[in-house]
Amino acid sequence: MEDKSRGKKRPALAFILSAIFPGLGQIYNNQIPKGIALIVLNVAINLLLVKPIEKLTALRGSIPDNSTLFILIAYTIAGLVLWIYAMIDAKRTAQKINESEVT
């Protein structure tokens, strides 16, 4: 009898889930450890952004120092890279799961 535990996956749904929150698409694709790792990384990056954002908003019109801006930009880019990676990976993995079901 065929193992239906993995089943067909919907690449668009995997993509959307990871767009909502990085790691959810991987969990949908039954990649639990990878999904949890992406969720933890995303939360860590977001927590690391809190202090620079607080500093930036506390200035109220003053010019922020370069280190605050650098940290803000670096963590924002890291978060965007993680987000894009999670979406693309979830979609491709769902497609590969579907292809392996056919063969």
XYZ file of N, CA, C and O in Angstrom:
412
model
N 0.836 -1.189 0.000
C 0.000 0.000 0.000
C 0.880 1.251 0.000
O 1.919 1.288 0.621
N 0.440 2.288 -0.681
C 1.193 3.525 -0.825
C 1.177 4.336 0.464
O 0.191 4.369 1.181
N 2.300 5.010 0.748
C 2.375 5.886 1.907
C 1.835 7.254 1.529
O 2.457 8.001 0.789
N 0.664 7.605 2.040
C 0.018 8.879 1.703
C 0.286 9.951 2.766
O -0.323 10.996 2.745
N 1.193 9.688 3.722
C 1.420 10.639 4.810
C 1.954 11.971 4.310
O 1.656 13.015 4.863
N 2.768 11.940 3.256
C 3.299 13.192 2.724
C 2.280 13.858 1.818
O 2.039 15.033 1.918
N 1.674 13.092 0.936
C 0.629 13.604 0.054
C 1.095 14.709 -0.868
O 2.225 15.147 -0.837
N 0.182 15.128 -1.722
C 0.442 16.244 -2.628
C 0.483 17.538 -1.828
O -0.280 17.730 -0.898
N 1.360 18.413 -2.237
C 1.485 19.721 -1.602
C 1.136 20.795 -2.616
O 1.352 20.632 -3.808
N 0.598 21.874 -2.126
C 0.250 22.998 -2.990
C 1.361 24.047 -2.889
O 1.484 24.717 -1.856
N 2.191 24.166 -3.942
C 3.298 25.114 -3.904
C 2.871 26.550 -3.587
O 3.564 27.254 -2.846
N 1.740 26.971 -4.115
C 1.273 28.343 -3.855
C 0.950 28.533 -2.379
O 1.263 29.573 -1.793
N 0.351 27.524 -1.767
C 0.020 27.608 -0.341
C 1.294 27.632 0.503
O 1.399 28.405 1.459
N 2.270 26.803 0.142
C 3.548 26.800 0.862
C 4.206 28.175 0.766
O 4.729 28.698 1.759
N 4.161 28.770 -0.420
C 4.724 30.099 -0.643
C 4.017 31.140 0.221
O 4.661 31.950 0.892
N 2.694 31.114 0.216
C 1.907 32.093 0.969
C 2.133 31.942 2.464
O 2.276 32.937 3.187
N 2.194 30.702 2.951
C 2.433 30.483 4.377
C 3.780 31.062 4.798
O 3.893 31.691 5.850
N 4.798 30.869 3.971
C 6.111 31.438 4.296
C 6.128 32.948 4.111
O 6.933 33.634 4.745
N 5.273 33.464 3.254
C 5.171 34.920 3.110
C 4.535 35.527 4.355
O 4.914 36.611 4.795
N 3.580 34.809 4.931
C 2.932 35.280 6.157
C 3.926 35.271 7.307
O 4.033 36.231 8.068
N 4.661 34.157 7.452
C 5.677 34.045 8.500
C 6.708 33.010 8.058
O 6.348 31.850 7.837
N 7.955 33.413 7.904
C 8.983 32.474 7.446
C 9.046 31.230 8.327
O 9.095 31.328 9.547
N 9.008 30.071 7.672
C 9.049 28.796 8.376
C 7.734 28.041 8.319
O 7.715 26.811 8.404
N 6.626 28.752 8.161
C 5.326 28.081 8.112
C 5.186 27.206 6.872
O 4.614 26.116 6.936
N 5.717 27.652 5.754
C 5.674 26.855 4.525
C 6.487 25.585 4.666
O 6.107 24.527 4.161
N 7.618 25.661 5.365
C 8.445 24.486 5.575
C 7.720 23.484 6.484
O 7.762 22.282 6.244
N 7.046 23.978 7.499
C 6.272 23.087 8.373
C 5.148 22.443 7.574
O 4.882 21.243 7.720
N 4.485 23.202 6.709
C 3.454 22.647 5.825
C 4.025 21.524 4.965
O 3.362 20.529 4.713
N 5.288 21.682 4.533
C 5.946 20.664 3.709
C 6.552 19.530 4.534
O 7.322 18.733 4.014
N 6.228 19.477 5.799
C 6.728 18.445 6.723
C 8.231 18.543 6.960
O 8.869 17.554 7.288
N 8.783 19.724 6.822
C 10.187 19.978 7.156
C 10.204 20.697 8.506
O 10.594 21.857 8.614
N 9.806 19.980 9.534
C 9.600 20.581 10.854
C 10.864 21.235 11.413
O 10.819 22.409 11.811
N 12.016 20.541 11.462
C 13.207 21.192 12.027
C 13.616 22.455 11.256
O 13.974 23.468 11.859
N 13.541 22.394 9.926
C 13.888 23.574 9.116
C 12.902 24.702 9.379
O 13.304 25.863 9.504
N 11.623 24.379 9.473
C 10.614 25.396 9.744
C 10.817 26.065 11.089
O 10.742 27.291 11.214
N 11.113 25.253 12.108
C 11.353 25.813 13.446
C 12.604 26.686 13.439
O 12.614 27.765 14.037
N 13.645 26.244 12.738
C 14.878 27.040 12.656
C 14.607 28.388 11.996
O 15.104 29.429 12.464
N 13.821 28.401 10.922
C 13.504 29.660 10.243
C 12.649 30.568 11.128
O 12.836 31.787 11.145
N 11.731 29.978 11.877
C 10.903 30.771 12.794
C 11.782 31.396 13.877
O 11.663 32.586 14.182
N 12.687 30.601 14.447
C 13.581 31.114 15.493
C 14.472 32.231 14.944
O 14.643 33.270 15.593
N 15.036 32.022 13.748
C 15.871 33.067 13.138
C 15.079 34.346 12.890
O 15.563 35.453 13.147
N 13.863 34.204 12.392
C 13.023 35.369 12.121
C 12.709 36.128 13.403
O 12.803 37.355 13.448
N 12.348 35.401 14.443
C 12.045 36.048 15.723
C 13.294 36.737 16.271
O 13.223 37.873 16.764
N 14.449 36.067 16.175
C 15.698 36.666 16.665
C 16.020 37.965 15.921
O 16.379 38.971 16.546
N 15.896 37.946 14.609
C 16.171 39.155 13.824
C 15.207 40.275 14.218
O 15.615 41.425 14.401
N 13.938 39.934 14.385
C 12.954 40.951 14.767
C 13.248 41.516 16.154
O 13.097 42.717 16.381
N 13.669 40.660 17.076
C 14.015 41.141 18.417
C 15.256 42.029 18.377
O 15.348 43.011 19.119
N 16.209 41.685 17.520
C 17.412 42.501 17.389
C 17.114 43.874 16.765
O 17.883 44.815 16.944
N 16.013 43.983 16.064
C 15.623 45.263 15.458
C 14.953 46.211 16.452
O 14.858 47.411 16.188
N 14.507 45.698 17.587
C 13.744 46.526 18.522
C 14.553 47.713 19.027
O 14.094 48.859 18.975
N 15.760 47.477 19.535
C 16.567 48.571 20.106
C 16.904 49.658 19.078
O 16.730 50.840 19.366
N 17.402 49.288 17.880
C 17.680 50.349 16.900
C 16.434 51.151 16.513
O 16.515 52.367 16.317
N 15.298 50.484 16.431
C 14.062 51.208 16.099
C 13.675 52.135 17.244
O 13.249 53.273 17.011
N 13.840 51.668 18.478
C 13.558 52.533 19.635
C 14.472 53.759 19.624
O 14.018 54.877 19.888
N 15.760 53.551 19.333
C 16.698 54.678 19.265
C 16.287 55.655 18.178
O 16.331 56.870 18.366
N 15.893 55.118 17.035
C 15.515 55.959 15.901
C 14.266 56.776 16.214
O 14.199 57.964 15.894
N 13.294 56.162 16.835
C 12.054 56.885 17.148
C 12.246 57.859 18.304
O 11.536 58.857 18.393
N 13.201 57.596 19.193
C 13.443 58.499 20.315
C 14.107 59.795 19.865
O 14.018 60.815 20.554
N 14.753 59.781 18.732
C 15.462 60.979 18.249
C 14.508 62.091 17.839
O 14.837 63.263 17.955
N 13.381 61.775 17.324
C 12.338 62.729 16.921
C 12.886 63.940 16.180
O 12.873 65.060 16.662
N 13.379 63.684 14.987
C 13.843 64.773 14.149
C 15.341 64.980 14.169
O 15.875 65.624 13.280
N 16.010 64.459 15.187
C 17.471 64.566 15.223
C 18.073 63.568 14.250
O 17.447 62.586 13.869
N 19.316 63.806 13.900
C 20.004 62.913 12.974
C 20.534 61.707 13.749
O 21.252 61.876 14.737
N 20.177 60.497 13.319
C 20.656 59.297 14.022
C 22.140 59.054 13.742
O 22.660 59.481 12.710
N 22.811 58.398 14.685
C 24.224 58.090 14.454
C 24.352 56.958 13.435
O 23.418 56.197 13.197
N 25.520 56.884 12.833
C 25.752 55.907 11.767
C 25.629 54.466 12.242
O 25.168 53.608 11.488
N 26.033 54.168 13.476
C 25.964 52.784 13.950
C 24.516 52.308 14.063
O 24.205 51.170 13.730
N 23.635 53.186 14.519
C 22.213 52.816 14.611
C 21.637 52.546 13.223
O 20.928 51.567 13.022
N 21.970 53.413 12.289
C 21.484 53.221 10.917
C 22.048 51.947 10.305
O 21.324 51.190 9.647
N 23.336 51.691 10.521
C 23.960 50.483 9.980
C 23.303 49.233 10.536
O 22.981 48.301 9.784
N 23.095 49.203 11.843
C 22.462 48.036 12.479
C 21.041 47.858 11.953
O 20.627 46.742 11.627
N 20.323 48.940 11.841
C 18.947 48.881 11.341
C 18.901 48.338 9.915
O 18.110 47.442 9.599
N 19.776 48.841 9.068
C 19.819 48.390 7.675
C 20.274 46.938 7.572
O 19.685 46.142 6.836
N 21.291 46.570 8.335
C 21.819 45.206 8.282
C 20.774 44.181 8.711
O 20.575 43.156 8.036
N 20.114 44.443 9.827
C 19.102 43.490 10.294
C 17.875 43.470 9.383
O 17.245 42.433 9.201
N 17.537 44.601 8.803
C 16.413 44.638 7.864
C 16.735 43.811 6.620
O 15.898 43.021 6.159
N 17.952 43.959 6.103
C 18.358 43.165 4.934
C 18.389 41.681 5.286
O 17.919 40.845 4.513
N 18.923 41.346 6.457
C 18.959 39.940 6.885
C 17.541 39.369 6.982
O 17.282 38.238 6.547
N 16.621 40.148 7.519
C 15.230 39.701 7.620
C 14.592 39.508 6.260
O 13.864 38.533 6.033
N 14.869 40.423 5.333
C 14.317 40.300 3.980
C 14.888 39.092 3.244
O 14.153 38.369 2.562
N 16.192 38.860 3.397
C 16.817 37.692 2.763
C 16.211 36.401 3.320
O 15.877 35.490 2.560
N 16.045 36.344 4.628
C 15.442 35.168 5.253
C 14.016 34.959 4.757
O 13.613 33.835 4.437
N 13.257 36.031 4.666
C 11.863 35.966 4.235
C 11.766 35.459 2.796
O 10.991 34.546 2.496
N 12.586 36.035 1.904
C 12.572 35.626 0.498
C 13.040 34.175 0.361
O 12.446 33.388 -0.377
N 14.100 33.814 1.080
C 14.585 32.432 1.041
C 13.492 31.460 1.473
O 13.266 30.433 0.821
N 12.804 31.775 2.567
C 11.765 30.882 3.086
C 10.640 30.691 2.071
O 10.156 29.568 1.876
N 10.240 31.760 1.404
C 9.157 31.651 0.426
C 9.574 30.796 -0.769
O 8.834 29.888 -1.183
N 10.757 31.084 -1.322
C 11.224 30.340 -2.497
C 11.467 28.877 -2.147
O 11.076 27.971 -2.881
N 12.096 28.634 -0.993
C 12.385 27.272 -0.572
C 11.101 26.469 -0.358
O 11.010 25.308 -0.772
N 10.111 27.070 0.268
C 8.850 26.365 0.528
C 8.166 25.974 -0.780
O 7.690 24.844 -0.930
N 8.141 26.894 -1.722
C 7.497 26.611 -3.013
C 8.243 25.510 -3.761
O 7.632 24.558 -4.254
N 9.565 25.626 -3.847
C 10.357 24.620 -4.566
C 10.272 23.252 -3.903
O 10.204 22.235 -4.588
N 10.284 23.234 -2.592
C 10.185 21.957 -1.884
C 8.836 21.303 -2.144
O 8.762 20.090 -2.370
N 7.763 22.076 -2.123
C 6.433 21.535 -2.417
C 6.399 20.960 -3.826
O 5.828 19.882 -4.056
N 7.021 21.655 -4.779
C 7.071 21.150 -6.153
C 7.857 19.843 -6.227
O 7.451 18.904 -6.905
N 8.974 19.773 -5.509
C 9.787 18.547 -5.509
C 9.045 17.390 -4.856
O 9.145 16.251 -5.301
N 8.313 17.673 -3.807
C 7.503 16.629 -3.154
C 6.492 16.089 -4.149
O 6.302 14.880 -4.279
N 5.844 16.976 -4.878
C 4.847 16.555 -5.875
C 5.484 15.749 -6.999
O 4.908 14.780 -7.475
N 6.673 16.153 -7.446
C 7.355 15.427 -8.499
C 7.765 14.041 -8.035
O 7.684 13.073 -8.801
N 8.182 13.914 -6.793
C 8.594 12.603 -6.287
C 7.393 11.696 -6.072
O 7.511 10.482 -6.076
N 6.215 12.278 -5.876
C 4.981 11.479 -5.736
C 4.614 10.830 -7.062
O 4.054 9.755 -7.094
N 4.918 11.504 -8.171
C 4.549 11.012 -9.494
C 5.414 9.831 -9.879
O 4.949 8.858 -10.462
N 6.707 9.902 -9.569
C 7.624 8.852 -9.986
C 7.560 7.626 -9.111
O 7.008 7.554 -8.110
